[in-house]
mmCIF file of N, CA and C in Angstrom:
data_model
loop_
_atom_site.group_PDB
_atom_site.id
_atom_site.type_symbol
_atom_site.label_atom_id
_atom_site.label_comp_id
_atom_site.label_asym_id
_atom_site.label_seq_id
_atom_site.Cartn_x
_atom_site.Cartn_y
_atom_site.Cartn_z
ATOM 1 N N MET Y 106 -45.634 56.722 55.662
ATOM 2 C CA MET Y 106 -44.891 56.043 54.724
ATOM 3 C C MET Y 106 -45.817 55.102 53.824
ATOM 4 N N SER Y 107 -46.795 54.420 54.441
ATOM 5 C CA SER Y 107 -47.588 53.625 53.683
ATOM 6 C C SER Y 107 -48.459 54.403 52.690
ATOM 7 N N SER Y 108 -48.921 55.551 53.098
ATOM 8 C CA SER Y 108 -49.714 56.483 52.233
ATOM 9 C C SER Y 108 -48.940 56.795 51.056
ATOM 10 N N MET Y 109 -47.641 57.165 51.218
ATOM 11 C CA MET Y 109 -46.775 57.552 50.124
ATOM 12 C C MET Y 109 -46.678 56.410 49.153
ATOM 13 N N LEU Y 110 -46.480 55.159 49.675
ATOM 14 C CA LEU Y 110 -46.413 53.917 48.761
ATOM 15 C C LEU Y 110 -47.740 53.844 47.995
ATOM 16 N N MET Y 111 -48.828 54.059 48.669
ATOM 17 C CA MET Y 111 -50.157 53.920 48.032
ATOM 18 C C MET Y 111 -50.312 54.984 46.868
ATOM 19 N N VAL Y 112 -49.913 56.238 47.123
ATOM 20 C CA VAL Y 112 -49.843 57.206 46.085
ATOM 21 C C VAL Y 112 -49.026 56.849 44.968
ATOM 22 N N MET Y 113 -47.842 56.314 45.205
ATOM 23 C CA MET Y 113 -46.959 55.927 44.086
ATOM 24 C C MET Y 113 -47.577 54.730 43.222
ATOM 25 N N ALA Y 114 -48.254 53.822 43.951
ATOM 26 C CA ALA Y 114 -48.854 52.691 43.278
ATOM 27 C C ALA Y 114 -49.959 53.169 42.372
ATOM 28 N N VAL Y 115 -50.774 54.083 42.859
ATOM 29 C CA VAL Y 115 -51.879 54.609 42.077
ATOM 30 C C VAL Y 115 -51.252 55.392 40.758
ATOM 31 N N VAL Y 116 -50.233 56.160 41.013
ATOM 32 C CA VAL Y 116 -49.571 56.860 39.843
ATOM 33 C C VAL Y 116 -49.096 55.824 38.811
ATOM 34 N N VAL Y 117 -48.436 54.850 39.270
ATOM 35 C CA VAL Y 117 -47.806 53.837 38.342
ATOM 36 C C VAL Y 117 -48.941 53.100 37.650
ATOM 37 N N LEU Y 118 -49.980 52.641 38.376
ATOM 38 C CA LEU Y 118 -51.108 51.909 37.800
ATOM 39 C C LEU Y 118 -51.872 52.842 36.800
ATOM 40 N N GLY Y 119 -52.057 54.074 37.138
ATOM 41 C CA GLY Y 119 -52.652 54.994 36.229
ATOM 42 C C GLY Y 119 -51.912 55.186 34.909
ATOM 43 N N THR Y 120 -50.621 55.246 35.027
ATOM 44 C CA THR Y 120 -49.717 55.475 33.910
ATOM 45 C C THR Y 120 -49.866 54.162 33.043
ATOM 46 N N ALA Y 121 -49.810 53.011 33.682
ATOM 47 C CA ALA Y 121 -49.790 51.755 32.909
ATOM 48 C C ALA Y 121 -51.058 51.613 32.123
ATOM 49 N N SER Y 122 -52.195 51.994 32.579
ATOM 50 C CA SER Y 122 -53.433 51.834 31.929
ATOM 51 C C SER Y 122 -53.489 52.684 30.704
ATOM 52 N N THR Y 123 -52.930 53.913 30.742
ATOM 53 C CA THR Y 123 -53.039 54.809 29.566
ATOM 54 C C THR Y 123 -51.954 54.329 28.484
ATOM 55 N N ALA Y 124 -50.964 53.578 28.930
ATOM 56 C CA ALA Y 124 -49.947 53.113 27.993
ATOM 57 C C ALA Y 124 -50.368 51.941 27.187
ATOM 58 N N THR Y 125 -51.487 51.286 27.501
ATOM 59 C CA THR Y 125 -51.820 50.097 26.846
ATOM 60 C C THR Y 125 -52.741 50.313 25.621
ATOM 61 N N ALA Y 126 -53.002 51.624 25.268
ATOM 62 C CA ALA Y 126 -53.804 51.846 24.112
ATOM 63 C C ALA Y 126 -53.082 51.424 22.894
ATOM 64 N N THR Y 127 -53.890 50.912 21.931
ATOM 65 C CA THR Y 127 -53.386 50.461 20.613
ATOM 66 C C THR Y 127 -53.736 51.465 19.607
ATOM 67 N N SER Y 128 -52.838 51.735 18.644
ATOM 68 C CA SER Y 128 -53.161 52.708 17.578
ATOM 69 C C SER Y 128 -53.725 51.896 16.336
ATOM 70 N N GLY Y 129 -54.506 52.540 15.647
ATOM 71 C CA GLY Y 129 -55.057 52.033 14.446
ATOM 72 C C GLY Y 129 -55.822 52.998 13.598
ATOM 73 N N VAL Y 130 -56.631 52.524 12.740
ATOM 74 C CA VAL Y 130 -57.434 53.393 11.887
ATOM 75 C C VAL Y 130 -58.892 52.912 11.999
ATOM 76 N N ALA Y 131 -59.791 53.899 12.129
ATOM 77 C CA ALA Y 131 -61.279 53.645 12.267
ATOM 78 C C ALA Y 131 -61.933 54.181 10.982
ATOM 79 N N THR Y 132 -62.859 53.362 10.594
ATOM 80 C CA THR Y 132 -63.885 53.788 9.527
ATOM 81 C C THR Y 132 -65.195 53.662 10.070
ATOM 82 N N PHE Y 133 -66.264 53.924 9.280
ATOM 83 C CA PHE Y 133 -67.628 53.587 9.739
ATOM 84 C C PHE Y 133 -68.465 52.890 8.616
ATOM 85 N N TYR Y 134 -69.487 52.224 9.161
ATOM 86 C CA TYR Y 134 -70.427 51.490 8.315
ATOM 87 C C TYR Y 134 -71.785 51.782 8.939
ATOM 88 N N GLU Y 135 -72.831 51.646 7.977
ATOM 89 C CA GLU Y 135 -74.161 52.023 8.509
ATOM 90 C C GLU Y 135 -75.037 50.861 8.988
ATOM 91 N N THR Y 136 -74.861 49.619 8.549
ATOM 92 C CA THR Y 136 -75.699 48.535 8.904
ATOM 93 C C THR Y 136 -74.878 47.452 9.550
ATOM 94 N N TYR Y 137 -75.332 46.958 10.792
ATOM 95 C CA TYR Y 137 -74.618 45.885 11.486
ATOM 96 C C TYR Y 137 -75.585 44.701 11.727
ATOM 97 N N THR Y 138 -76.747 44.596 11.067
ATOM 98 C CA THR Y 138 -77.515 43.399 11.290
ATOM 99 C C THR Y 138 -77.863 42.843 9.893
ATOM 100 N N PRO Y 139 -77.693 41.570 9.707
ATOM 101 C CA PRO Y 139 -77.188 40.591 10.679
ATOM 102 C C PRO Y 139 -75.717 40.813 10.913
ATOM 103 N N SER Y 140 -75.275 40.510 12.113
ATOM 104 C CA SER Y 140 -73.832 40.525 12.415
ATOM 105 C C SER Y 140 -73.217 39.187 12.675
ATOM 106 N N ALA Y 141 -71.911 39.047 12.599
ATOM 107 C CA ALA Y 141 -71.242 37.795 12.710
ATOM 108 C C ALA Y 141 -71.412 37.289 14.213
ATOM 109 N N CYS Y 142 -71.547 38.181 15.123
ATOM 110 C CA CYS Y 142 -71.633 37.751 16.532
ATOM 111 C C CYS Y 142 -73.039 37.482 17.083
ATOM 112 N N TYR Y 143 -74.000 38.366 16.648
ATOM 113 C CA TYR Y 143 -75.334 38.264 17.164
ATOM 114 C C TYR Y 143 -76.443 38.043 16.201
ATOM 115 N N GLY Y 144 -76.079 37.646 14.962
ATOM 116 C CA GLY Y 144 -77.152 37.417 13.948
ATOM 117 C C GLY Y 144 -77.979 38.646 13.693
ATOM 118 N N ASN Y 145 -79.313 38.463 13.852
ATOM 119 C CA ASN Y 145 -80.310 39.612 13.543
ATOM 120 C C ASN Y 145 -80.721 40.400 14.850
ATOM 121 N N MET Y 146 -80.006 40.025 16.007
ATOM 122 C CA MET Y 146 -80.272 40.684 17.248
ATOM 123 C C MET Y 146 -79.725 42.094 17.166
ATOM 124 N N ASP Y 147 -80.585 43.095 17.424
ATOM 125 C CA ASP Y 147 -80.115 44.601 17.544
ATOM 126 C C ASP Y 147 -79.313 44.796 18.800
ATOM 127 N N MET Y 148 -78.076 45.212 18.673
ATOM 128 C CA MET Y 148 -77.274 45.488 19.795
ATOM 129 C C MET Y 148 -77.079 46.982 20.038
ATOM 130 N N GLY Y 149 -77.862 47.791 19.403
ATOM 131 C CA GLY Y 149 -77.851 49.200 19.618
ATOM 132 C C GLY Y 149 -76.850 49.951 18.606
ATOM 133 N N ASN Y 150 -76.598 51.233 18.895
ATOM 134 C CA ASN Y 150 -75.829 52.098 17.992
ATOM 135 C C ASN Y 150 -74.403 52.057 18.256
ATOM 136 N N MET Y 151 -73.953 51.861 19.536
ATOM 137 C CA MET Y 151 -72.559 52.049 19.877
ATOM 138 C C MET Y 151 -71.843 50.633 19.773
ATOM 139 N N VAL Y 152 -71.640 50.258 18.409
ATOM 140 C CA VAL Y 152 -71.137 48.975 18.068
ATOM 141 C C VAL Y 152 -70.011 49.165 17.028
ATOM 142 N N ALA Y 153 -69.350 48.088 16.836
ATOM 143 C CA ALA Y 153 -68.249 48.129 15.875
ATOM 144 C C ALA Y 153 -67.983 46.738 15.336
ATOM 145 N N ALA Y 154 -67.162 46.629 14.215
ATOM 146 C CA ALA Y 154 -66.623 45.430 13.644
ATOM 147 C C ALA Y 154 -65.189 45.368 13.830
ATOM 148 N N ALA Y 155 -64.664 44.146 14.170
ATOM 149 C CA ALA Y 155 -63.167 44.044 14.462
ATOM 150 C C ALA Y 155 -62.489 43.647 13.238
ATOM 151 N N SER Y 156 -61.334 44.152 12.923
ATOM 152 C CA SER Y 156 -60.465 43.693 11.861
ATOM 153 C C SER Y 156 -59.873 42.325 12.167
ATOM 154 N N ASP Y 157 -59.217 41.854 11.165
ATOM 155 C CA ASP Y 157 -58.538 40.537 11.291
ATOM 156 C C ASP Y 157 -57.554 40.572 12.524
ATOM 157 N N SER Y 158 -56.916 41.656 12.767
ATOM 158 C CA SER Y 158 -55.940 41.691 13.880
ATOM 159 C C SER Y 158 -56.554 41.625 15.237
ATOM 160 N N LEU Y 159 -57.847 41.920 15.320
ATOM 161 C CA LEU Y 159 -58.597 41.834 16.664
ATOM 162 C C LEU Y 159 -59.527 40.640 16.666
ATOM 163 N N TRP Y 160 -60.036 40.134 15.556
ATOM 164 C CA TRP Y 160 -61.110 39.225 15.478
ATOM 165 C C TRP Y 160 -60.827 37.859 16.261
ATOM 166 N N ASN Y 161 -59.659 37.312 16.070
ATOM 167 C CA ASN Y 161 -59.287 36.018 16.858
ATOM 168 C C ASN Y 161 -60.379 35.000 16.785
ATOM 169 N N ASN Y 162 -60.786 34.676 15.522
ATOM 170 C CA ASN Y 162 -61.843 33.613 15.295
ATOM 171 C C ASN Y 162 -63.147 33.877 16.159
ATOM 172 N N GLY Y 163 -63.519 35.151 16.366
ATOM 173 C CA GLY Y 163 -64.729 35.515 17.017
ATOM 174 C C GLY Y 163 -64.636 35.595 18.486
ATOM 175 N N ALA Y 164 -63.472 35.373 18.996
ATOM 176 C CA ALA Y 164 -63.246 35.474 20.580
ATOM 177 C C ALA Y 164 -63.574 36.782 21.049
ATOM 178 N N VAL Y 165 -63.467 37.876 20.193
ATOM 179 C CA VAL Y 165 -63.599 39.237 20.576
ATOM 180 C C VAL Y 165 -65.094 39.645 20.638
ATOM 181 N N CYS Y 166 -66.000 38.780 20.130
ATOM 182 C CA CYS Y 166 -67.458 39.154 20.130
ATOM 183 C C CYS Y 166 -67.861 39.533 21.539
ATOM 184 N N GLY Y 167 -68.548 40.566 21.682
ATOM 185 C CA GLY Y 167 -69.133 41.043 22.980
ATOM 186 C C GLY Y 167 -68.190 41.925 23.787
ATOM 187 N N SER Y 168 -66.864 41.960 23.330
ATOM 188 C CA SER Y 168 -65.892 42.794 24.029
ATOM 189 C C SER Y 168 -66.114 44.258 23.743
ATOM 190 N N CYS Y 169 -65.772 45.086 24.704
ATOM 191 C CA CYS Y 169 -65.988 46.519 24.469
ATOM 192 C C CYS Y 169 -64.611 47.203 24.440
ATOM 193 N N TYR Y 170 -64.561 48.348 23.617
ATOM 194 C CA TYR Y 170 -63.353 49.060 23.483
ATOM 195 C C TYR Y 170 -63.671 50.570 23.575
ATOM 196 N N ARG Y 171 -62.837 51.301 24.267
ATOM 197 C CA ARG Y 171 -62.874 52.777 24.253
ATOM 198 C C ARG Y 171 -62.041 53.205 23.061
ATOM 199 N N VAL Y 172 -62.590 54.006 22.161
ATOM 200 C CA VAL Y 172 -61.937 54.490 21.030
ATOM 201 C C VAL Y 172 -61.862 56.044 21.022
ATOM 202 N N LYS Y 173 -60.716 56.570 20.703
ATOM 203 C CA LYS Y 173 -60.523 58.095 20.626
ATOM 204 C C LYS Y 173 -59.737 58.396 19.341
ATOM 205 N N CYS Y 174 -60.385 59.363 18.652
ATOM 206 C CA CYS Y 174 -59.695 59.772 17.453
ATOM 207 C C CYS Y 174 -58.418 60.619 17.771
ATOM 208 N N THR Y 175 -57.292 60.325 17.016
ATOM 209 C CA THR Y 175 -56.073 61.012 17.265
ATOM 210 C C THR Y 175 -55.604 61.938 16.031
ATOM 211 N N GLY Y 176 -56.347 61.817 14.946
ATOM 212 C CA GLY Y 176 -55.938 62.656 13.825
ATOM 213 C C GLY Y 176 -56.478 62.128 12.451
ATOM 214 N N ALA Y 177 -56.098 62.849 11.439
ATOM 215 C CA ALA Y 177 -56.474 62.507 10.073
ATOM 216 C C ALA Y 177 -55.772 61.240 9.667
ATOM 217 N N ALA Y 178 -56.360 60.326 8.965
ATOM 218 C CA ALA Y 178 -55.698 59.115 8.481
ATOM 219 C C ALA Y 178 -55.087 59.421 7.189
ATOM 220 N N TYR Y 179 -53.917 58.743 6.943
ATOM 221 C CA TYR Y 179 -53.172 58.802 5.593
ATOM 222 C C TYR Y 179 -52.864 60.188 5.154
ATOM 223 N N GLY Y 180 -52.459 61.077 5.995
ATOM 224 C CA GLY Y 180 -52.134 62.400 5.718
ATOM 225 C C GLY Y 180 -53.225 63.333 5.213
ATOM 226 N N GLY Y 181 -54.433 63.005 5.641
ATOM 227 C CA GLY Y 181 -55.521 64.000 5.433
ATOM 228 C C GLY Y 181 -55.292 65.341 5.959
ATOM 229 N N SER Y 182 -55.961 66.337 5.421
ATOM 230 C CA SER Y 182 -55.718 67.680 5.945
ATOM 231 C C SER Y 182 -56.679 67.982 7.017
ATOM 232 N N GLY Y 183 -56.236 68.898 7.824
ATOM 233 C CA GLY Y 183 -57.164 69.330 8.988
ATOM 234 C C GLY Y 183 -57.255 68.286 10.125
ATOM 235 N N ASN Y 184 -57.888 68.638 11.133
ATOM 236 C CA ASN Y 184 -58.185 67.652 12.217
ATOM 237 C C ASN Y 184 -59.552 67.345 12.357
ATOM 238 N N PRO Y 185 -59.972 66.154 11.999
ATOM 239 C CA PRO Y 185 -61.349 65.714 12.017
ATOM 240 C C PRO Y 185 -61.849 65.363 13.380
ATOM 241 N N CYS Y 186 -60.962 65.284 14.425
ATOM 242 C CA CYS Y 186 -61.324 64.784 15.763
ATOM 243 C C CYS Y 186 -62.051 65.864 16.580
ATOM 244 N N ASN Y 187 -62.933 65.443 17.451
ATOM 245 C CA ASN Y 187 -63.598 66.475 18.315
ATOM 246 C C ASN Y 187 -63.135 66.421 19.757
ATOM 247 N N GLY Y 188 -62.236 65.407 20.123
ATOM 248 C CA GLY Y 188 -61.779 65.332 21.492
ATOM 249 C C GLY Y 188 -62.488 64.368 22.316
ATOM 250 N N ASN Y 189 -63.603 63.814 21.797
ATOM 251 C CA ASN Y 189 -64.393 62.849 22.578
ATOM 252 C C ASN Y 189 -63.910 61.377 22.390
ATOM 253 N N SER Y 190 -64.279 60.524 23.302
ATOM 254 C CA SER Y 190 -64.075 59.065 23.039
ATOM 255 C C SER Y 190 -65.352 58.375 23.175
ATOM 256 N N VAL Y 191 -65.437 57.186 22.733
ATOM 257 C CA VAL Y 191 -66.663 56.412 22.683
ATOM 258 C C VAL Y 191 -66.341 54.993 23.080
ATOM 259 N N VAL Y 192 -67.275 54.279 23.801
ATOM 260 C CA VAL Y 192 -67.189 52.894 24.101
ATOM 261 C C VAL Y 192 -68.070 52.120 23.175
ATOM 262 N N VAL Y 193 -67.477 51.164 22.477
ATOM 263 C CA VAL Y 193 -68.311 50.325 21.516
ATOM 264 C C VAL Y 193 -68.205 48.887 21.830
ATOM 265 N N LYS Y 194 -69.220 48.171 21.473
ATOM 266 C CA LYS Y 194 -69.213 46.635 21.598
ATOM 267 C C LYS Y 194 -68.912 46.060 20.273
ATOM 268 N N ILE Y 195 -68.023 45.059 20.271
ATOM 269 C CA ILE Y 195 -67.745 44.385 19.032
ATOM 270 C C ILE Y 195 -68.868 43.332 18.721
ATOM 271 N N VAL Y 196 -69.490 43.582 17.454
ATOM 272 C CA VAL Y 196 -70.699 42.743 17.177
ATOM 273 C C VAL Y 196 -70.357 42.057 15.805
ATOM 274 N N ASP Y 197 -69.356 42.427 15.083
ATOM 275 C CA ASP Y 197 -69.142 41.939 13.734
ATOM 276 C C ASP Y 197 -67.685 41.835 13.389
ATOM 277 N N GLU Y 198 -67.378 41.224 12.228
ATOM 278 C CA GLU Y 198 -66.110 41.005 11.689
ATOM 279 C C GLU Y 198 -65.867 42.088 10.461
ATOM 280 N N CYS Y 199 -64.798 42.638 10.455
ATOM 281 C CA CYS Y 199 -64.367 43.520 9.352
ATOM 282 C C CYS Y 199 -63.190 42.835 8.695
ATOM 283 N N ALA Y 200 -63.463 41.843 7.869
ATOM 284 C CA ALA Y 200 -62.382 41.038 7.283
ATOM 285 C C ALA Y 200 -61.672 41.670 6.122
ATOM 286 N N SER Y 201 -60.419 41.585 6.045
ATOM 287 C CA SER Y 201 -59.622 42.140 4.949
ATOM 288 C C SER Y 201 -60.022 41.454 3.645
ATOM 289 N N SER Y 202 -60.371 40.175 3.654
ATOM 290 C CA SER Y 202 -60.878 39.494 2.507
ATOM 291 C C SER Y 202 -62.197 40.045 1.903
ATOM 292 N N ASP Y 203 -62.880 40.791 2.761
ATOM 293 C CA ASP Y 203 -64.103 41.505 2.222
ATOM 294 C C ASP Y 203 -63.856 42.981 1.978
ATOM 295 N N GLY Y 204 -62.530 43.322 1.981
ATOM 296 C CA GLY Y 204 -62.141 44.711 1.679
ATOM 297 C C GLY Y 204 -61.999 45.652 2.761
ATOM 298 N N CYS Y 205 -62.051 45.166 4.002
ATOM 299 C CA CYS Y 205 -61.893 46.028 5.168
ATOM 300 C C CYS Y 205 -60.472 46.593 5.190
ATOM 301 N N GLN Y 206 -60.430 47.972 5.248
ATOM 302 C CA GLN Y 206 -59.155 48.645 5.339
ATOM 303 C C GLN Y 206 -58.764 49.279 6.622
ATOM 304 N N SER Y 207 -59.545 48.996 7.689
ATOM 305 C CA SER Y 207 -59.403 49.598 9.005
ATOM 306 C C SER Y 207 -59.127 48.542 10.045
ATOM 307 N N THR Y 208 -58.752 49.081 11.221
ATOM 308 C CA THR Y 208 -58.495 48.249 12.400
ATOM 309 C C THR Y 208 -59.849 48.018 13.070
ATOM 310 N N ILE Y 209 -60.659 49.027 13.158
ATOM 311 C CA ILE Y 209 -61.971 48.969 13.858
ATOM 312 C C ILE Y 209 -62.962 49.769 12.971
ATOM 313 N N ASP Y 210 -64.091 49.134 12.634
ATOM 314 C CA ASP Y 210 -65.116 49.674 11.726
ATOM 315 C C ASP Y 210 -66.310 50.117 12.680
ATOM 316 N N LEU Y 211 -66.426 51.384 12.958
ATOM 317 C CA LEU Y 211 -67.411 51.792 13.881
ATOM 318 C C LEU Y 211 -68.791 51.977 13.178
ATOM 319 N N SER Y 212 -69.863 51.906 14.020
ATOM 320 C CA SER Y 212 -71.183 52.330 13.525
ATOM 321 C C SER Y 212 -71.061 53.750 13.160
ATOM 322 N N LYS Y 213 -71.900 54.198 12.277
ATOM 323 C CA LYS Y 213 -71.865 55.654 11.941
ATOM 324 C C LYS Y 213 -72.118 56.500 13.111
ATOM 325 N N GLN Y 214 -72.991 56.138 14.011
ATOM 326 C CA GLN Y 214 -73.310 56.936 15.226
ATOM 327 C C GLN Y 214 -72.031 57.083 16.103
ATOM 328 N N ALA Y 215 -71.361 55.952 16.293
ATOM 329 C CA ALA Y 215 -70.127 55.960 17.167
ATOM 330 C C ALA Y 215 -69.045 56.793 16.572
ATOM 331 N N PHE Y 216 -68.820 56.690 15.232
ATOM 332 C CA PHE Y 216 -67.865 57.469 14.546
ATOM 333 C C PHE Y 216 -68.144 58.963 14.651
ATOM 334 N N ALA Y 217 -69.388 59.355 14.570
ATOM 335 C CA ALA Y 217 -69.823 60.748 14.756
ATOM 336 C C ALA Y 217 -69.542 61.235 16.125
ATOM 337 N N LYS Y 218 -69.455 60.402 17.116
ATOM 338 C CA LYS Y 218 -69.210 60.811 18.531
ATOM 339 C C LYS Y 218 -67.758 61.272 18.691
ATOM 340 N N ILE Y 219 -66.877 60.766 17.801
ATOM 341 C CA ILE Y 219 -65.429 61.075 17.958
ATOM 342 C C ILE Y 219 -64.755 61.917 16.814
ATOM 343 N N ALA Y 220 -65.488 61.971 15.638
ATOM 344 C CA ALA Y 220 -64.870 62.720 14.466
ATOM 345 C C ALA Y 220 -65.967 63.143 13.540
ATOM 346 N N ASN Y 221 -65.558 64.057 12.704
ATOM 347 C CA ASN Y 221 -66.398 64.481 11.543
ATOM 348 C C ASN Y 221 -66.611 63.328 10.546
ATOM 349 N N LEU Y 222 -67.923 63.073 10.245
ATOM 350 C CA LEU Y 222 -68.271 61.950 9.315
ATOM 351 C C LEU Y 222 -67.540 62.186 7.961
ATOM 352 N N ASP Y 223 -67.371 63.433 7.520
ATOM 353 C CA ASP Y 223 -66.815 63.792 6.247
ATOM 354 C C ASP Y 223 -65.395 63.136 6.101
ATOM 355 N N ALA Y 224 -64.674 62.897 7.238
ATOM 356 C CA ALA Y 224 -63.328 62.411 7.183
ATOM 357 C C ALA Y 224 -63.326 60.991 6.633
ATOM 358 N N GLY Y 225 -64.376 60.213 6.919
ATOM 359 C CA GLY Y 225 -64.436 58.800 6.441
ATOM 360 C C GLY Y 225 -63.591 57.838 7.138
ATOM 361 N N GLU Y 226 -62.391 58.177 7.502
ATOM 362 C CA GLU Y 226 -61.550 57.269 8.272
ATOM 363 C C GLU Y 226 -60.553 58.242 9.001
ATOM 364 N N VAL Y 227 -60.191 57.860 10.217
ATOM 365 C CA VAL Y 227 -59.349 58.607 11.054
ATOM 366 C C VAL Y 227 -58.408 57.646 11.834
ATOM 367 N N LYS Y 228 -57.266 58.267 12.318
ATOM 368 C CA LYS Y 228 -56.363 57.563 13.246
ATOM 369 C C LYS Y 228 -57.031 57.484 14.627
ATOM 370 N N VAL Y 229 -56.889 56.357 15.294
ATOM 371 C CA VAL Y 229 -57.421 56.248 16.621
ATOM 372 C C VAL Y 229 -56.496 55.457 17.564
ATOM 373 N N ASP Y 230 -56.784 55.722 18.849
ATOM 374 C CA ASP Y 230 -56.194 54.959 19.871
ATOM 375 C C ASP Y 230 -57.386 54.141 20.547
ATOM 376 N N PHE Y 231 -57.215 52.987 20.856
ATOM 377 C CA PHE Y 231 -58.261 52.152 21.431
ATOM 378 C C PHE Y 231 -57.715 51.149 22.514
ATOM 379 N N ASN Y 232 -58.501 50.862 23.510
ATOM 380 C CA ASN Y 232 -58.099 49.855 24.421
ATOM 381 C C ASN Y 232 -59.398 49.171 24.936
ATOM 382 N N SER Y 233 -59.164 47.929 25.319
ATOM 383 C CA SER Y 233 -60.233 47.102 25.960
ATOM 384 C C SER Y 233 -60.741 47.775 27.189
ATOM 385 N N GLU Y 234 -62.116 47.706 27.333
ATOM 386 C CA GLU Y 234 -62.734 48.327 28.543
ATOM 387 C C GLU Y 234 -63.984 47.455 28.886
ATOM 388 N N GLY Y 235 -64.332 47.470 30.060
ATOM 389 C CA GLY Y 235 -65.516 46.795 30.500
ATOM 390 C C GLY Y 235 -66.775 47.288 29.787
ATOM 391 N N CYS Y 236 -67.727 46.535 29.411
ATOM 392 C CA CYS Y 236 -68.965 47.055 28.805
ATOM 393 C C CYS Y 236 -69.908 47.748 29.744
ATOM 394 N N PRO Y 237 -70.463 48.869 29.283
ATOM 395 C CA PRO Y 237 -71.415 49.579 30.111
ATOM 396 C C PRO Y 237 -72.638 48.750 30.433
#
């Protein structure tokens, strides 16, 4: 009986974790130094900038998100997604006052891991995850 309850708990928890993904739009940018979070410190290639909706006055700096492409943005044709996901660390702000049109602005290298660069912007699902 207790093993059955354990199995049910695992199924429920597994379902809950996949249900917490947030939908948005991802774009990419080539240069992240200096960044709002780390100045001139190079944080590698798997990084991103957070939109106003995620930024929270910089509280999101250093947080990691798993991002997965779900389709073409704004009715684009074809499917730019390759089925992969990527974990990125937030190192910068993508402010709407600076023209940011996306939810999460990935490094070019991170975007290329999940979608064709020619798409420029894609629909994504993302959720908070521990940093590698």
